[in-house]
mmCIF file of C-alpha atoms in Angstrom:
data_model
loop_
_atom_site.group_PDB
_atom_site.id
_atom_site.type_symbol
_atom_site.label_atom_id
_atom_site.label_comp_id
_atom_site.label_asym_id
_atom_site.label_seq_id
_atom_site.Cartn_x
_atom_site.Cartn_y
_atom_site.Cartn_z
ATOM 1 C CA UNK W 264 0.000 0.000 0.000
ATOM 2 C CA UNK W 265 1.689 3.326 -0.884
ATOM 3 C CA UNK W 266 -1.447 5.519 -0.316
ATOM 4 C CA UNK W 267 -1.279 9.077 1.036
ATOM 5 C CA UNK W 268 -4.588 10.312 1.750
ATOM 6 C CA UNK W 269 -5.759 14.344 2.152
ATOM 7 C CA UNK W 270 -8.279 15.849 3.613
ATOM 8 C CA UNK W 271 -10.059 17.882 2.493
ATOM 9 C CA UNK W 272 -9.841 17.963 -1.262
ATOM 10 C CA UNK W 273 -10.880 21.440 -1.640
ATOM 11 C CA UNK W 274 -11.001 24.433 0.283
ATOM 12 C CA UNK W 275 -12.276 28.121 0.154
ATOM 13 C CA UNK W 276 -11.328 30.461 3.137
ATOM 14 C CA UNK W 277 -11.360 34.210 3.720
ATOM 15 C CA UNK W 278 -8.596 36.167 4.753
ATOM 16 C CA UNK W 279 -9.218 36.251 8.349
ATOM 17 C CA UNK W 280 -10.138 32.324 8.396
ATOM 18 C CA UNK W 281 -8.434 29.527 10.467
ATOM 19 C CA UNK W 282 -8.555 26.251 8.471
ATOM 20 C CA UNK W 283 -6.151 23.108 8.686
ATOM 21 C CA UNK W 284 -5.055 20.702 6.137
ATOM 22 C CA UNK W 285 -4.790 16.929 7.205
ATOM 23 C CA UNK W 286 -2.587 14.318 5.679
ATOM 24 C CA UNK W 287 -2.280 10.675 7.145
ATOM 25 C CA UNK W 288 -0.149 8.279 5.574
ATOM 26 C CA UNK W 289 0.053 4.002 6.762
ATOM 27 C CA UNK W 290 3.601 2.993 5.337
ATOM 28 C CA UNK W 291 5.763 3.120 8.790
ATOM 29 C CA UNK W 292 7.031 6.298 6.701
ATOM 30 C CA UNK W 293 9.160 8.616 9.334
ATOM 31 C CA UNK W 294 9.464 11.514 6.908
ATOM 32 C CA UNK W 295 6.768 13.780 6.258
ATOM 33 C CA UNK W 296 6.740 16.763 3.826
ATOM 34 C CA UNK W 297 4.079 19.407 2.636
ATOM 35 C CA UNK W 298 4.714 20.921 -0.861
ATOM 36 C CA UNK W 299 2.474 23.874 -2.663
ATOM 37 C CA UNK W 300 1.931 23.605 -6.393
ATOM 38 C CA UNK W 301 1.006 26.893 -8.450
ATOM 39 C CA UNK W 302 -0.413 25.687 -11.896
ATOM 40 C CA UNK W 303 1.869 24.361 -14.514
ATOM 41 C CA UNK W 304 4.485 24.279 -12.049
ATOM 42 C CA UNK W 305 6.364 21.989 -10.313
ATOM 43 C CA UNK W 306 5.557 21.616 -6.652
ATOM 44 C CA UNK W 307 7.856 23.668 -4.230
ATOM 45 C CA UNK W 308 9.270 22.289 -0.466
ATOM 46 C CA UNK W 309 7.590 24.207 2.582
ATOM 47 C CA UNK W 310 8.719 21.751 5.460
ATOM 48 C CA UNK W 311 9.786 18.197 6.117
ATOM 49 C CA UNK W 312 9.339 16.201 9.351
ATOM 50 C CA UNK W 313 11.397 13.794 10.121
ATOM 51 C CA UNK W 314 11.085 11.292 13.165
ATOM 52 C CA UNK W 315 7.906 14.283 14.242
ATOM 53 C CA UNK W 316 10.151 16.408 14.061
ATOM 54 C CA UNK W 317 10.644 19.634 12.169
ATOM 55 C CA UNK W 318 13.684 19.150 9.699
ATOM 56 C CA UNK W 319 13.260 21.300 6.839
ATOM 57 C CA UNK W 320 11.690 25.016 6.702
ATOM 58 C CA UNK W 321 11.994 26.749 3.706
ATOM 59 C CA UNK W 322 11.295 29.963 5.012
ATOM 60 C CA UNK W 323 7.982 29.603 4.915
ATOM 61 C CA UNK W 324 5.529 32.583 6.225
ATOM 62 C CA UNK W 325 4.141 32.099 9.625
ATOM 63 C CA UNK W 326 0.586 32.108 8.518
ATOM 64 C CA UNK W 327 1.341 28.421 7.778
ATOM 65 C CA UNK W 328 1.714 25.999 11.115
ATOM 66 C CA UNK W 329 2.653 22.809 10.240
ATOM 67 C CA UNK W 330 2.105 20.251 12.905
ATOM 68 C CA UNK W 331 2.838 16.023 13.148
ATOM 69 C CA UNK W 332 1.003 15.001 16.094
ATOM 70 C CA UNK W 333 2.260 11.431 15.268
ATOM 71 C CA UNK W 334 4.318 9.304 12.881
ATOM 72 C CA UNK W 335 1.233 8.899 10.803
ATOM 73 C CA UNK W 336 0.058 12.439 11.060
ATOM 74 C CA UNK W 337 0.361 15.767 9.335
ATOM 75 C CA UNK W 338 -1.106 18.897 9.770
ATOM 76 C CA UNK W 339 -0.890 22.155 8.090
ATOM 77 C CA UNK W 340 -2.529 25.377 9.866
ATOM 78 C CA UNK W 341 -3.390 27.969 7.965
ATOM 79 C CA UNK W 342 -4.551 31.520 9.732
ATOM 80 C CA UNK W 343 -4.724 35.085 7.502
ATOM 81 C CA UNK W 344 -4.035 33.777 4.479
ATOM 82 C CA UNK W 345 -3.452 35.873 1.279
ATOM 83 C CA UNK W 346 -5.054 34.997 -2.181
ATOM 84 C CA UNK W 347 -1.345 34.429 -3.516
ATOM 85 C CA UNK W 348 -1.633 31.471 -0.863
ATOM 86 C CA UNK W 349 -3.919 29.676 -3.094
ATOM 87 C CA UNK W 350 -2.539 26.729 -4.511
ATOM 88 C CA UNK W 351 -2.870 23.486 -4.607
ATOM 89 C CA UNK W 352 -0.889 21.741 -1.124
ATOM 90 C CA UNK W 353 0.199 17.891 -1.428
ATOM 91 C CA UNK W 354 1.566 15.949 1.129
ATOM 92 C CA UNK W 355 4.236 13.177 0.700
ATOM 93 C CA UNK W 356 5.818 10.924 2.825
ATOM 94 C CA UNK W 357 9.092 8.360 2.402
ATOM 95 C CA UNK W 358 11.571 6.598 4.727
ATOM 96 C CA UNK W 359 14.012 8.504 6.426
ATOM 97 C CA UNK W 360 17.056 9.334 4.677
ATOM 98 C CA UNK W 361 17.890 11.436 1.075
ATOM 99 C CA UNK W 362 17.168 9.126 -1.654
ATOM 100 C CA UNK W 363 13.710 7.510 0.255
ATOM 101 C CA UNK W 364 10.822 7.040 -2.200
ATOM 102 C CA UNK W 365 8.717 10.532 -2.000
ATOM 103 C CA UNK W 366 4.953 9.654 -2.126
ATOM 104 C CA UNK W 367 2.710 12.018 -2.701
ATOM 105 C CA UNK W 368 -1.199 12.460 -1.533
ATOM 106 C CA UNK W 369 -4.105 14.068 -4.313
ATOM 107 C CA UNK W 370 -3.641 17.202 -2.612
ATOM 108 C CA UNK W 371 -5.764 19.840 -1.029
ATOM 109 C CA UNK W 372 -7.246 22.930 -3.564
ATOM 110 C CA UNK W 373 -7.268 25.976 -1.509
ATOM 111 C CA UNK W 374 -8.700 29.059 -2.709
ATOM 112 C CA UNK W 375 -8.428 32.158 -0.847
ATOM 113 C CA UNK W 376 -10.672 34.914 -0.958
ATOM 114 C CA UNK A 596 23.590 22.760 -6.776
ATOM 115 C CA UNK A 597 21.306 19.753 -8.364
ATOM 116 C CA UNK A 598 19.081 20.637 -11.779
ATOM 117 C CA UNK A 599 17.220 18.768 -13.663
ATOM 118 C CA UNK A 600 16.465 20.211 -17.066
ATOM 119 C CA UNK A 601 12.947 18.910 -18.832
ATOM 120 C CA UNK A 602 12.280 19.120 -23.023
ATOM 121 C CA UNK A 603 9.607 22.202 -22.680
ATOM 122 C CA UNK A 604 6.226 21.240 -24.257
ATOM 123 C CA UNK A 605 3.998 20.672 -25.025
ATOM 124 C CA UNK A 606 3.889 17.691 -26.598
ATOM 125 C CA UNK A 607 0.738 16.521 -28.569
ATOM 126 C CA UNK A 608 0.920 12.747 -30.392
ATOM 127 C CA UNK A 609 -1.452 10.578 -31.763
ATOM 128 C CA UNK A 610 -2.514 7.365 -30.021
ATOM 129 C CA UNK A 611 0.179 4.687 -30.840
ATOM 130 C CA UNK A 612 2.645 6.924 -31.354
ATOM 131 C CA UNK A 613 6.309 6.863 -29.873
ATOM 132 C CA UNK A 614 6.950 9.131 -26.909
ATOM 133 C CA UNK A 615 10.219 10.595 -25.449
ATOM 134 C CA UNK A 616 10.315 12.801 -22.981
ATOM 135 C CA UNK A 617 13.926 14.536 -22.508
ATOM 136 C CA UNK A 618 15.567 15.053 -18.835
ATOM 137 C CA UNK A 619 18.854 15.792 -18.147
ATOM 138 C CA UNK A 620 20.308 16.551 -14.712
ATOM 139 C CA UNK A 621 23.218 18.086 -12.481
ATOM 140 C CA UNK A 622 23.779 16.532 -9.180
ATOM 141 C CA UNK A 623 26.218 16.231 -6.443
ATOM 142 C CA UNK A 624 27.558 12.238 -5.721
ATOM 143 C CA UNK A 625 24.948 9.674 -6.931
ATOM 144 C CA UNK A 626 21.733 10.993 -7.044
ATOM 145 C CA UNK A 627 18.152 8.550 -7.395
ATOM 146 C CA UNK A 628 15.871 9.773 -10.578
ATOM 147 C CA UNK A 629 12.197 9.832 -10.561
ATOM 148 C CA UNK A 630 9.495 10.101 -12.958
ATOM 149 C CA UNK A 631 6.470 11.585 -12.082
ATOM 150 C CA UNK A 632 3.086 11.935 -13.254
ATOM 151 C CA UNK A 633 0.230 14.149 -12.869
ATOM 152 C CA UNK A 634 -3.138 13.677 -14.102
ATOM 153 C CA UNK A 635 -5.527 16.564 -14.304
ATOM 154 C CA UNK A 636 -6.440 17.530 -10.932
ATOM 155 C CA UNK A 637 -4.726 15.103 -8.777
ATOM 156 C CA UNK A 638 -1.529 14.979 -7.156
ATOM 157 C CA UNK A 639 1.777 13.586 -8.512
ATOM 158 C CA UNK A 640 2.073 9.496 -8.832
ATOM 159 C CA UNK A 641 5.373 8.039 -9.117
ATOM 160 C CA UNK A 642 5.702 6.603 -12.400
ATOM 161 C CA UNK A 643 9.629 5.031 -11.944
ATOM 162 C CA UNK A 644 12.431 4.991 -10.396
ATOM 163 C CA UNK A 645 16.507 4.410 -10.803
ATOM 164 C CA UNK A 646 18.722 4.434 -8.091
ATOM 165 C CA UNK A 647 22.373 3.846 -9.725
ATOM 166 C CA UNK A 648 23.554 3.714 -12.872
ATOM 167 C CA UNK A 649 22.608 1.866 -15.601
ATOM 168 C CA UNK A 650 19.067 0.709 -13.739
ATOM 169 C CA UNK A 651 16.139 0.815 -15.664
ATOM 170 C CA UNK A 652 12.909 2.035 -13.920
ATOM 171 C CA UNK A 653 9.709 0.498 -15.768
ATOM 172 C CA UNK A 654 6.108 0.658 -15.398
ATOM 173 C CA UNK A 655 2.778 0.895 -17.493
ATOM 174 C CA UNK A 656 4.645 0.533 -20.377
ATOM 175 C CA UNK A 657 7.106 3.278 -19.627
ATOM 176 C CA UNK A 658 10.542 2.955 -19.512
ATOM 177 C CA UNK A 659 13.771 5.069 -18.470
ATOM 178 C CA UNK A 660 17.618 4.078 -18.428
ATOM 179 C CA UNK A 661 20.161 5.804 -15.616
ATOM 180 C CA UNK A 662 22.940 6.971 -17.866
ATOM 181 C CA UNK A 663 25.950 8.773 -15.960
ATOM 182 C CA UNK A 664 28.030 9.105 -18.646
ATOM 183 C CA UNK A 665 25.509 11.739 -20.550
ATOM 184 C CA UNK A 666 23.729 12.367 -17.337
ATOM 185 C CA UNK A 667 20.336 11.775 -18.975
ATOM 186 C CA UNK A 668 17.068 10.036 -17.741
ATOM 187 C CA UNK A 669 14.857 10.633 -21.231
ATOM 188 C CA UNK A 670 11.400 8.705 -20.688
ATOM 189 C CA UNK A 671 10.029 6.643 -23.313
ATOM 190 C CA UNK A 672 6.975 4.883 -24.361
ATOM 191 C CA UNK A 673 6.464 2.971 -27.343
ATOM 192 C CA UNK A 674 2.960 3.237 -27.816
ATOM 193 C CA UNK A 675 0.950 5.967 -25.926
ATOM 194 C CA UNK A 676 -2.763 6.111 -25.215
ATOM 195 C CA UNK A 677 -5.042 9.031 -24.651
ATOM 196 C CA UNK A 678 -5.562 8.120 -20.883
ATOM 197 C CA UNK A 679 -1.422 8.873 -21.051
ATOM 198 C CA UNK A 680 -2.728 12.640 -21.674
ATOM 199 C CA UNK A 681 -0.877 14.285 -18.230
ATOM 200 C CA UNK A 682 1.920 16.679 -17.474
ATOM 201 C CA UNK A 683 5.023 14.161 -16.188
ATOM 202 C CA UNK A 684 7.932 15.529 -13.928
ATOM 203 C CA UNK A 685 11.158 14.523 -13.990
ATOM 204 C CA UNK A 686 13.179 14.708 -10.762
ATOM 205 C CA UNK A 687 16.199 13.750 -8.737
ATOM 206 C CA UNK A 688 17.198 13.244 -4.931
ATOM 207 C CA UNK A 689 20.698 13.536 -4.039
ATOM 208 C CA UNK A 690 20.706 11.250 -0.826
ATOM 209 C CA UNK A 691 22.307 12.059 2.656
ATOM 210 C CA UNK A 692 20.195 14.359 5.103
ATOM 211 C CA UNK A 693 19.005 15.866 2.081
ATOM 212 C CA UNK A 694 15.390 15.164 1.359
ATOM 213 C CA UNK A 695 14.780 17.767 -0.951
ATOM 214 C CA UNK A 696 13.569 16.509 -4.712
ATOM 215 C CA UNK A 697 14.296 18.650 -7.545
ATOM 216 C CA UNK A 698 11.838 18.705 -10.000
ATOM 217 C CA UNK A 699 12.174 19.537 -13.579
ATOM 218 C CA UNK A 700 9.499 22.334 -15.243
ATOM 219 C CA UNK A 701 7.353 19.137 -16.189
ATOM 220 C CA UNK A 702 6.382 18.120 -19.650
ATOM 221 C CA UNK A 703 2.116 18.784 -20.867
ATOM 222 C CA UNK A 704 1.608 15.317 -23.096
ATOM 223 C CA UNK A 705 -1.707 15.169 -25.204
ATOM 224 C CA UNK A 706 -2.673 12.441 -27.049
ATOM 225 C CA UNK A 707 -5.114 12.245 -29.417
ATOM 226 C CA UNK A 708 -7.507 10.136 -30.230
#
């Protein structure tokens, strides 16, 4: 089974909204990462987790939270968003280390108003 | 710093026809390569893999060769069908505490009935 799963598949929020984004993933993967995707481009790196930890952010504004409760769980907060935030977001997970396997979920469609 | 360099499309074939898809890449020690692909509307699906030289990654008909000596990871198909119709990605991971993949620009494919 290499299934990602995302919830929900889309989203529309205002400005001064507080939505999450959930991702779960059943592989025993340690490494969790969220991504945004503009169209017709590739999908850029916001953070990794590795181990529930925070490895990786790539300087991501603060009106996105990410959060791994556990080693199946991630979480992306999202408070005052801007309508440049709207993207499509995609989880992915993969064993721990470089070269692991990235798999990725169907993503989330968030539109902000 | 890695690169991976994608032919631009896009492409448009006719069903049955012969497909090649062009990546090159710049990398650091001995990077894995990925395919990806992304159907309209979802999220990204690994297509194949190669993790060292010379490996061939395979699936659904598609094929790509690991060549170091022309650093090149060209994806090919010998007989494509309109469900093929999707924008693939072509990507590397250089290993070590690095999980970051680098993603080509991505390739539009139509096929035509």
């Amino acid at each position: 089974d290499t299934e990602v799963t995302q919830t929900p598949k889309h989203l529309v929020m205002g400005m001064t909204n507080k939505k999450s984004l959930k991702c779960e993933q059943h592989m025993g993967h340690r490494a969790m990462y969220w991504y945004k995707q503009k169209a017709k481009k590739p999908p850029e790196l916001m953070f990794v987790y590795s181990y529930e930890k925070l490895s990786i952010n790539e300087s991501v504004p603060s009106r996105f939270s990410p959060e791994c409760p556990n080693s199946s769980l991630l979480n992306l907060h999202l408070h005052a968003l801007q309508p440049e935030d709207s993207a499509l977001y995609l989880c992915a997970s993969s064993q721990v280390g470089g070269q692991g396997t990235q798999y990725f979920g169907p993503g989330t469609r968030l539109l902000v108003l | 710093g890695n690169s991976v360099t994608q032919m631009e499309g896009p492409v448009t074939l006719s069903e049955e026809a012969f497909l090649t898809i062009n990546c090159t890449y710049t990398a650091t020690g001995y990077p894995s390569l990925f395919w990806y692909v992304q159907y309209p509307g979802e999220g990204l699906q690994l297509l194949l893999k190669a993790t060292k030289a010379d490996d061939k990654g395979s699936n659904k008909g598609f094929e790509a060769t690991y060549r170091k000596e022309t650093t090149s990871f060209h994806l090919e198909k010998g007989s494509v069908q309109v469900s093929d119709s999707a924008v693939y990605f072509c990507a590397l991971s250089s290993g070590g505490s690095n999980y970051k993949l680098t993603f080509g620009k991505g390739t539009l494919l139509t096929v035509n009935p």
